[in-house]
Amino acid sequence: MSSSVSHKHTAILDAAYELFGSGGFYETKMSEVAEKAGIAKGTVYLYFKSKEELFLAVTRRDCEGFLEQLDVKLKACGSLQEQLTVIAGHHLMYYYERKQHTKLFFRAPNNHSELVAYMTQFMEEYMRAVMRVMQDSGAAEPELLAESYIGTLDRLKMDIMLRPGFTEADARKRAEFAAGLFIHGALGSRQEQTAPERD
Amino acid sequence: MSSSVSHKHTAILDAAYELFGSGGFYETKMSEVAEKAGIAKGTVYLYFKSKEELFLAVTRRDCEGFLEQLDVKLKACGSLQEQLTVIAGHHLMYYYERKQHTKLFFRAPNNHSELVAYMTQFMEEYMRAVMRVMQDSGAAEPELLAESYIGTLDRLKMDIMLRPGFTEADARKRAEFAAGLFIHGALGSRQEQTAPERD
Amino acid sequence: MSSSVSHKHTAILDAAYELFGSGGFYETKMSEVAEKAGIAKGTVYLYFKSKEELFLAVTRRDCEGFLEQLDVKLKACGSLQEQLTVIAGHHLMYYYERKQHTKLFFRAPNNHSELVAYMTQFMEEYMRAVMRVMQDSGAAEPELLAESYIGTLDRLKMDIMLRPGFTEADARKRAEFAAGLFIHGALGSRQEQTAPERD
Amino acid sequence: MSSSVSHKHTAILDAAYELFGSGGFYETKMSEVAEKAGIAKGTVYLYFKSKEELFLAVTRRDCEGFLEQLDVKLKACGSLQEQLTVIAGHHLMYYYERKQHTKLFFRAPNNHSELVAYMTQFMEEYMRAVMRVMQDSGAAEPELLAESYIGTLDRLKMDIMLRPGFTEADARKRAEFAAGLFIHGALGSRQEQTAPERD
DNA sequence: TATGAATGAGGTTTCATTCAT
DNA sequence: GATGAATGAAACCTCATTCAT
């Protein structure tokens, strides 16, 4: 019974992830979620109080997976370069694997304070993880650095979502590029060649 | 007569900007737009064919202003450092001045191809402007650099939008930080200066 | 359950028949149909996709009843005179019984291709039934005859719909008149009887 | 000035006839009428108090033309056969010439008592004209005969409106057929040849 | 007389949510 | 727990009509 309950719970989350992710919050109907989950409309409300709450649950599950996996990966590596590459790789690959479900991340419902609160908390946790790496490197302004890094990765991921022909290799290349950029700056390689006094 | 027309047109755009910006597309009712603009519901439709079209017009006006002002500012400055600072300052201050209207930028209607097309074009133009600066500096991968820079700025601006106590000075500080980061890398200043004990 | 479904379905059709019939398509509001059927507005849309479709369903039910009953009656009679009288009686009595719902037949929505198609098909079927009778009589031009007969009946029925004091006996008298007219012509009886001086 | 007034009045009626006739009452917008008439929307209301009244005026002009022309034609002919043929020809040709404007006759507004009154009056006048012919022939039941004849013609005209390839010759053939039918009955020709006992 | 910008009542339809079974 | 028929609020948009110019 409890496994049946949990099975339906998961089925709803999966269906909602699929639909919210590809269509967005407002474009997705609860009846569609129910249908895709293979259950009746009313049943969804036995597991989730409202559409907003369902969206929040979907988001939460996705974000928690993101943070947990990042944690595992970061623990397994050492140098700054390596850690930044791991973060970037994780960020970009995570979205690469979910490129069909991008709407989840920017077609959310407005005015739902719980969701806003959760997203804020998620960002803080993600920030903290990245900040820790920055701090370990001894960089000044680790907070701004972390924020910048996340911003860079977020924008680089846009290519993944918008360009159809994007490959996994492209994603990996960008991950390394981002790490290099934050360690050496934009002129890193050029400076090595022509500006010896500065590097 | 034409001034009256343009007056109403502007009043609607202003009202819609206010409401779409603070509430998002789906949460804003056309009747509210009309009321805020001080006109009747039907009148809105004399100037804009549909809610989507109104949203597009609001977005377009905002984005065009952004690009035009950036152009002017970029023409007036020289060194890479200076140019990057100008871009960052422009980006952050633009949103700083609009911090009450953040929803405009990520609560757009789905499935409106014209809007998608316009936003794509806007991003391309912005990218091109930033890329030109990157290219002038002789940096490798100017495209990825531009994208990264814009991503960084976009994330840094989030502080502005989300933290109530944010000041203009904070915005300016971040602008300079971002420019420095992209020129020197995250460790740029520290490495040069020494400071080994702390980091 | 299925009886409940069919009950609501019928209740809506009945309500719509009443309202479309007495007020016409454009003058009837879906909310009125719902109210008259004793259900909520939204429920109507569970049974009929749109107002047009509801109108079509009402029309179809009415026309099908007309044709089915005609078929039964025609099979039970023999001579031409008798058959023509049956057709006329059916046509006039059908409308006599529905004299409060005349609008159904000429206040239909425009530009609804499915309705146009259905009405065309209905008329063809009716025509075919009448034509068969005409053909059996050996008359020349059975098609034009059938058309003329139907036209005659349609006009005679107008009296029924427009004159309040109309009785069933009046309807029956007209039915016999029409049959006689088509067999003998306008001057049929008179010519036979005498009255030569006037022609 | 008065000629200019009358010019606009006519222009509006012409435009409205065109649009009401081809699209129907509800599907035609006052703004379209104004545009087609080459004047401003508000101007229409200087000549006609409302949309309904404009429709009535259009209808009235058309019907009056119908009756006047019929009168002229009837005065110029003698025998019953000739008179019935003239009526039929007039009826069918009138619609044949207006086959692009059939909506005028069955997409009228509901619940407009003045229109209903006018149409009733028109029908009475038409009836009276046809009845006079029937009376002259000495036929019994001239009223029902007139009504039947008009009904027959009305249905025969449907072919004109519904069949695209209809020619003027087809219309004329139907006119003669209708006249013959009412004089001799459906079996007129056949009976003469083979069924002597019944006639 | 002519204009056409402005009005605002009003109707169709959608869909999250409920609740009797 | 599961169902899905029923609900009804809510929102977009239309268009006949008005009236200041």
Tab-separated table of N, CA and C in Angstrom, chain A residues 23-24 26-27 80 103 106-108 110-111 123 136-139 141 143-145 147-148 150-152 154-156 159 163 173-174 177 181-187 189-191 198, chain B residues 23-24 26-27 80 103 106-111 123 137-141 143-145 147-148 150-152 154-156 159 163 173-174 177 181-187 190 192 199:
chain	number	residue	atom	x	y	z
A	23	GLY	N	6.337	22.616	-21.176
A	23	GLY	CA	5.295	23.573	-21.540
A	23	GLY	C	5.219	24.804	-20.659
A	24	GLY	N	5.751	24.685	-19.454
A	24	GLY	CA	5.645	25.799	-18.516
A	24	GLY	C	4.458	25.637	-17.577
A	26	TYR	N	1.897	27.734	-16.640
A	26	TYR	CA	0.564	28.196	-17.025
A	26	TYR	C	-0.017	27.401	-18.178
A	27	GLU	N	0.849	26.891	-18.996
A	27	GLU	CA	0.393	26.147	-20.165
A	27	GLU	C	0.028	24.705	-19.842
A	80	LEU	N	41.852	23.827	-7.305
A	80	LEU	CA	40.857	24.840	-7.671
A	80	LEU	C	40.377	24.628	-9.093
A	103	LYS	N	11.596	24.744	-19.522
A	103	LYS	CA	10.577	25.683	-19.076
A	103	LYS	C	10.412	25.654	-17.559
A	106	PHE	N	12.116	28.767	-16.163
A	106	PHE	CA	11.671	30.161	-16.248
A	106	PHE	C	10.231	30.386	-16.658
A	107	ARG	N	9.406	29.396	-16.422
A	107	ARG	CA	7.964	29.682	-16.587
A	107	ARG	C	7.238	29.314	-15.307
A	108	ALA	N	7.770	29.747	-14.225
A	108	ALA	CA	7.206	29.394	-12.926
A	108	ALA	C	6.039	30.311	-12.579
A	110	ASN	N	3.966	33.011	-10.591
A	110	ASN	CA	4.279	34.204	-9.805
A	110	ASN	C	3.548	34.161	-8.487
A	111	ASN	N	3.957	35.044	-7.642
A	111	ASN	CA	3.169	35.310	-6.437
A	111	ASN	C	2.949	34.062	-5.586
A	123	MET	N	19.227	28.738	-4.184
A	123	MET	CA	20.337	29.539	-4.703
A	123	MET	C	21.379	29.785	-3.609
A	136	ASP	N	38.447	28.698	-0.578
A	136	ASP	CA	39.622	27.816	-0.476
A	136	ASP	C	40.754	28.292	-1.371
A	137	SER	N	40.383	28.899	-2.455
A	137	SER	CA	41.419	29.357	-3.391
A	137	SER	C	42.068	30.627	-2.906
A	138	GLY	N	41.553	31.219	-1.886
A	138	GLY	CA	42.127	32.443	-1.361
A	138	GLY	C	41.760	33.690	-2.121
A	139	ALA	N	40.802	33.583	-3.008
A	139	ALA	CA	40.415	34.759	-3.784
A	139	ALA	C	39.697	35.780	-2.911
A	141	GLU	N	36.750	38.518	-2.343
A	141	GLU	CA	35.332	38.578	-2.749
A	141	GLU	C	34.775	37.229	-3.199
A	143	GLU	N	32.179	35.743	-2.476
A	143	GLU	CA	30.749	35.731	-2.735
A	143	GLU	C	30.424	36.237	-4.141
A	144	LEU	N	30.992	37.377	-4.459
A	144	LEU	CA	30.747	37.907	-5.806
A	144	LEU	C	31.284	36.959	-6.870
A	145	LEU	N	32.403	36.351	-6.549
A	145	LEU	CA	32.987	35.401	-7.502
A	145	LEU	C	32.037	34.228	-7.743
A	147	GLU	N	28.872	34.121	-7.314
A	147	GLU	CA	27.718	34.602	-8.049
A	147	GLU	C	28.045	34.757	-9.537
A	148	SER	N	29.183	35.322	-9.800
A	148	SER	CA	29.586	35.517	-11.186
A	148	SER	C	29.743	34.186	-11.903
A	150	ILE	N	28.355	31.309	-11.243
A	150	ILE	CA	27.035	30.721	-11.495
A	150	ILE	C	26.340	31.438	-12.645
A	151	GLY	N	26.455	32.751	-12.670
A	151	GLY	CA	25.863	33.511	-13.761
A	151	GLY	C	26.450	33.113	-15.101
A	152	THR	N	27.761	33.004	-15.138
A	152	THR	CA	28.427	32.601	-16.375
A	152	THR	C	27.911	31.248	-16.849
A	154	ASP	N	25.145	29.808	-16.101
A	154	ASP	CA	23.736	29.882	-16.473
A	154	ASP	C	23.558	30.399	-17.893
A	155	ARG	N	24.372	31.358	-18.233
A	155	ARG	CA	24.254	31.901	-19.594
A	155	ARG	C	24.805	30.911	-20.614
A	156	LEU	N	25.917	30.286	-20.275
A	156	LEU	CA	26.487	29.309	-21.213
A	156	LEU	C	25.508	28.158	-21.467
A	159	ASP	N	22.932	28.279	-24.505
A	159	ASP	CA	23.255	27.698	-25.816
A	159	ASP	C	22.684	26.302	-25.930
A	163	ARG	N	20.180	26.108	-28.901
A	163	ARG	CA	20.723	25.592	-30.166
A	163	ARG	C	20.457	24.103	-30.279
A	173	LYS	N	33.323	21.399	-23.354
A	173	LYS	CA	34.264	22.458	-23.735
A	173	LYS	C	33.962	23.740	-22.964
A	174	ARG	N	32.682	24.054	-22.897
A	174	ARG	CA	32.291	25.277	-22.179
A	174	ARG	C	32.642	25.180	-20.696
A	177	PHE	N	36.210	25.951	-20.416
A	177	PHE	CA	36.408	27.375	-20.714
A	177	PHE	C	36.068	28.237	-19.499
A	181	LEU	N	38.570	30.649	-17.528
A	181	LEU	CA	38.281	32.079	-17.480
A	181	LEU	C	38.379	32.620	-16.054
A	182	PHE	N	37.825	31.882	-15.120
A	182	PHE	CA	37.792	32.404	-13.758
A	182	PHE	C	39.150	32.307	-13.077
A	183	ILE	N	39.976	31.431	-13.556
A	183	ILE	CA	41.315	31.355	-12.951
A	183	ILE	C	42.256	32.371	-13.583
A	184	HIS	N	42.204	32.463	-14.908
A	184	HIS	CA	43.200	33.309	-15.588
A	184	HIS	C	42.670	34.638	-16.080
A	185	GLY	N	41.387	34.804	-16.146
A	185	GLY	CA	40.819	36.004	-16.749
A	185	GLY	C	40.692	35.835	-18.248
A	186	ALA	N	40.045	36.824	-18.858
A	186	ALA	CA	39.758	36.726	-20.284
A	186	ALA	C	41.026	36.710	-21.121
A	187	LEU	N	42.043	37.377	-20.627
A	187	LEU	CA	43.256	37.528	-21.431
A	187	LEU	C	44.305	36.518	-21.034
A	189	SER	N	45.408	33.486	-21.718
A	189	SER	CA	46.342	32.864	-22.654
A	189	SER	C	47.119	33.906	-23.439
A	190	ARG	N	46.433	34.931	-23.872
A	190	ARG	CA	47.101	35.958	-24.648
A	190	ARG	C	48.229	36.592	-23.835
A	191	GLN	N	47.918	36.904	-22.592
A	191	GLN	CA	48.905	37.558	-21.730
A	191	GLN	C	50.160	36.711	-21.574
A	198	ARG	N	52.668	40.511	-16.374
A	198	ARG	CA	51.440	40.534	-15.588
A	198	ARG	C	51.026	39.175	-15.037
B	23	GLY	N	4.037	42.057	-11.908
B	23	GLY	CA	3.181	40.899	-11.682
B	23	GLY	C	3.399	39.765	-12.655
B	24	GLY	N	3.995	40.052	-13.792
B	24	GLY	CA	4.152	39.026	-14.812
B	24	GLY	C	3.001	39.045	-15.807
B	26	TYR	N	0.914	36.593	-17.013
B	26	TYR	CA	-0.341	35.888	-16.764
B	26	TYR	C	-1.134	36.500	-15.617
B	27	GLU	N	-0.444	37.106	-14.701
B	27	GLU	CA	-1.122	37.677	-13.542
B	27	GLU	C	-1.705	39.056	-13.834
B	80	LEU	N	40.071	48.513	-22.778
B	80	LEU	CA	39.260	47.339	-22.500
B	80	LEU	C	38.612	47.436	-21.120
B	103	LYS	N	9.783	41.244	-13.200
B	103	LYS	CA	9.025	40.144	-13.769
B	103	LYS	C	8.961	40.222	-15.291
B	106	PHE	N	11.322	37.619	-16.862
B	106	PHE	CA	11.171	36.167	-16.902
B	106	PHE	C	9.788	35.633	-16.607
B	107	ARG	N	8.792	36.434	-16.823
B	107	ARG	CA	7.432	35.882	-16.723
B	107	ARG	C	6.693	36.156	-18.013
B	108	ALA	N	7.353	35.875	-19.080
B	108	ALA	CA	6.768	36.181	-20.378
B	108	ALA	C	5.810	35.075	-20.803
B	109	PRO	N	4.935	35.364	-21.764
B	109	PRO	CA	4.026	34.325	-22.235
B	109	PRO	C	4.793	33.305	-23.065
B	110	ASN	N	4.366	32.120	-22.971
B	110	ASN	CA	4.947	31.052	-23.760
B	110	ASN	C	4.336	31.049	-25.146
B	111	ASN	N	4.981	30.336	-26.014
B	111	ASN	CA	4.355	30.023	-27.302
B	111	ASN	C	3.976	31.261	-28.092
B	123	MET	N	19.063	39.462	-27.834
B	123	MET	CA	20.257	38.863	-27.237
B	123	MET	C	21.414	38.839	-28.225
B	137	SER	N	40.067	43.286	-27.748
B	137	SER	CA	41.098	43.030	-26.741
B	137	SER	C	42.029	41.915	-27.175
B	138	GLY	N	41.713	41.260	-28.254
B	138	GLY	CA	42.564	40.185	-28.728
B	138	GLY	C	42.369	38.873	-27.994
B	139	ALA	N	41.357	38.791	-27.183
B	139	ALA	CA	41.147	37.570	-26.415
B	139	ALA	C	40.693	36.423	-27.323
B	140	ALA	N	41.077	35.221	-26.938
B	140	ALA	CA	40.589	34.060	-27.656
B	140	ALA	C	39.123	33.842	-27.280
B	141	GLU	N	38.376	33.162	-28.104
B	141	GLU	CA	36.962	32.826	-27.811
B	141	GLU	C	36.107	34.037	-27.429
B	143	GLU	N	33.340	35.009	-28.382
B	143	GLU	CA	31.903	34.729	-28.250
B	143	GLU	C	31.587	34.150	-26.873
B	144	LEU	N	32.334	33.139	-26.483
B	144	LEU	CA	32.081	32.553	-25.165
B	144	LEU	C	32.340	33.574	-24.058
B	145	LEU	N	33.336	34.395	-24.284
B	145	LEU	CA	33.636	35.434	-23.293
B	145	LEU	C	32.453	36.389	-23.146
B	147	GLU	N	29.389	35.872	-23.841
B	147	GLU	CA	28.282	35.177	-23.210
B	147	GLU	C	28.514	35.077	-21.700
B	148	SER	N	29.712	34.738	-21.337
B	148	SER	CA	30.034	34.604	-19.917
B	148	SER	C	29.869	35.933	-19.186
B	150	ILE	N	28.003	38.496	-19.997
B	150	ILE	CA	26.588	38.828	-19.859
B	150	ILE	C	25.954	37.977	-18.759
B	151	GLY	N	26.317	36.707	-18.725
B	151	GLY	CA	25.786	35.825	-17.679
B	151	GLY	C	26.171	36.312	-16.296
B	152	THR	N	27.405	36.670	-16.140
B	152	THR	CA	27.877	37.193	-14.860
B	152	THR	C	27.068	38.418	-14.432
B	154	ASP	N	24.161	39.320	-15.442
B	154	ASP	CA	22.772	38.979	-15.201
B	154	ASP	C	22.571	38.408	-13.803
B	155	ARG	N	23.535	37.633	-13.362
B	155	ARG	CA	23.411	37.059	-12.028
B	155	ARG	C	23.678	38.130	-10.967
B	156	LEU	N	24.663	38.957	-11.219
B	156	LEU	CA	24.958	40.013	-10.241
B	156	LEU	C	23.768	40.953	-10.080
B	159	ASP	N	21.027	40.269	-7.269
B	159	ASP	CA	21.130	40.886	-5.945
B	159	ASP	C	20.317	42.170	-5.880
B	163	ARG	N	17.490	41.902	-3.214
B	163	ARG	CA	17.800	42.462	-1.896
B	163	ARG	C	17.266	43.881	-1.779
B	173	LYS	N	29.999	49.062	-7.529
B	173	LYS	CA	31.091	48.203	-7.072
B	173	LYS	C	31.109	46.886	-7.858
B	174	ARG	N	29.930	46.314	-8.036
B	174	ARG	CA	29.839	45.066	-8.785
B	174	ARG	C	30.272	45.245	-10.234
B	177	PHE	N	33.943	45.179	-10.218
B	177	PHE	CA	34.378	43.824	-9.907
B	177	PHE	C	34.326	42.926	-11.138
B	181	LEU	N	37.357	41.072	-12.894
B	181	LEU	CA	37.363	39.610	-12.967
B	181	LEU	C	37.680	39.113	-14.355
B	182	PHE	N	37.052	39.743	-15.338
B	182	PHE	CA	37.235	39.230	-16.698
B	182	PHE	C	38.598	39.597	-17.266
B	183	ILE	N	39.211	40.618	-16.715
B	183	ILE	CA	40.546	40.949	-17.211
B	183	ILE	C	41.616	40.125	-16.512
B	184	HIS	N	41.474	40.029	-15.213
B	184	HIS	CA	42.568	39.394	-14.444
B	184	HIS	C	42.273	37.977	-14.005
B	185	GLY	N	41.038	37.532	-14.054
B	185	GLY	CA	40.673	36.233	-13.476
B	185	GLY	C	40.393	36.388	-11.995
B	186	ALA	N	39.912	35.320	-11.427
B	186	ALA	CA	39.500	35.369	-10.025
B	186	ALA	C	40.677	35.616	-9.090
B	187	LEU	N	41.828	35.149	-9.475
B	187	LEU	CA	42.978	35.227	-8.561
B	187	LEU	C	43.907	36.361	-8.937
B	190	ARG	N	45.188	38.958	-6.141
B	190	ARG	CA	45.835	38.308	-5.014
B	190	ARG	C	47.211	37.771	-5.398
B	192	GLU	N	49.222	38.606	-7.674
B	192	GLU	CA	50.218	39.664	-7.852
B	192	GLU	C	50.678	40.244	-6.525
B	199	ASP	N	44.707	32.925	2.308
B	199	ASP	CA	43.829	32.149	1.422
B	199	ASP	C	44.413	30.819	1.025
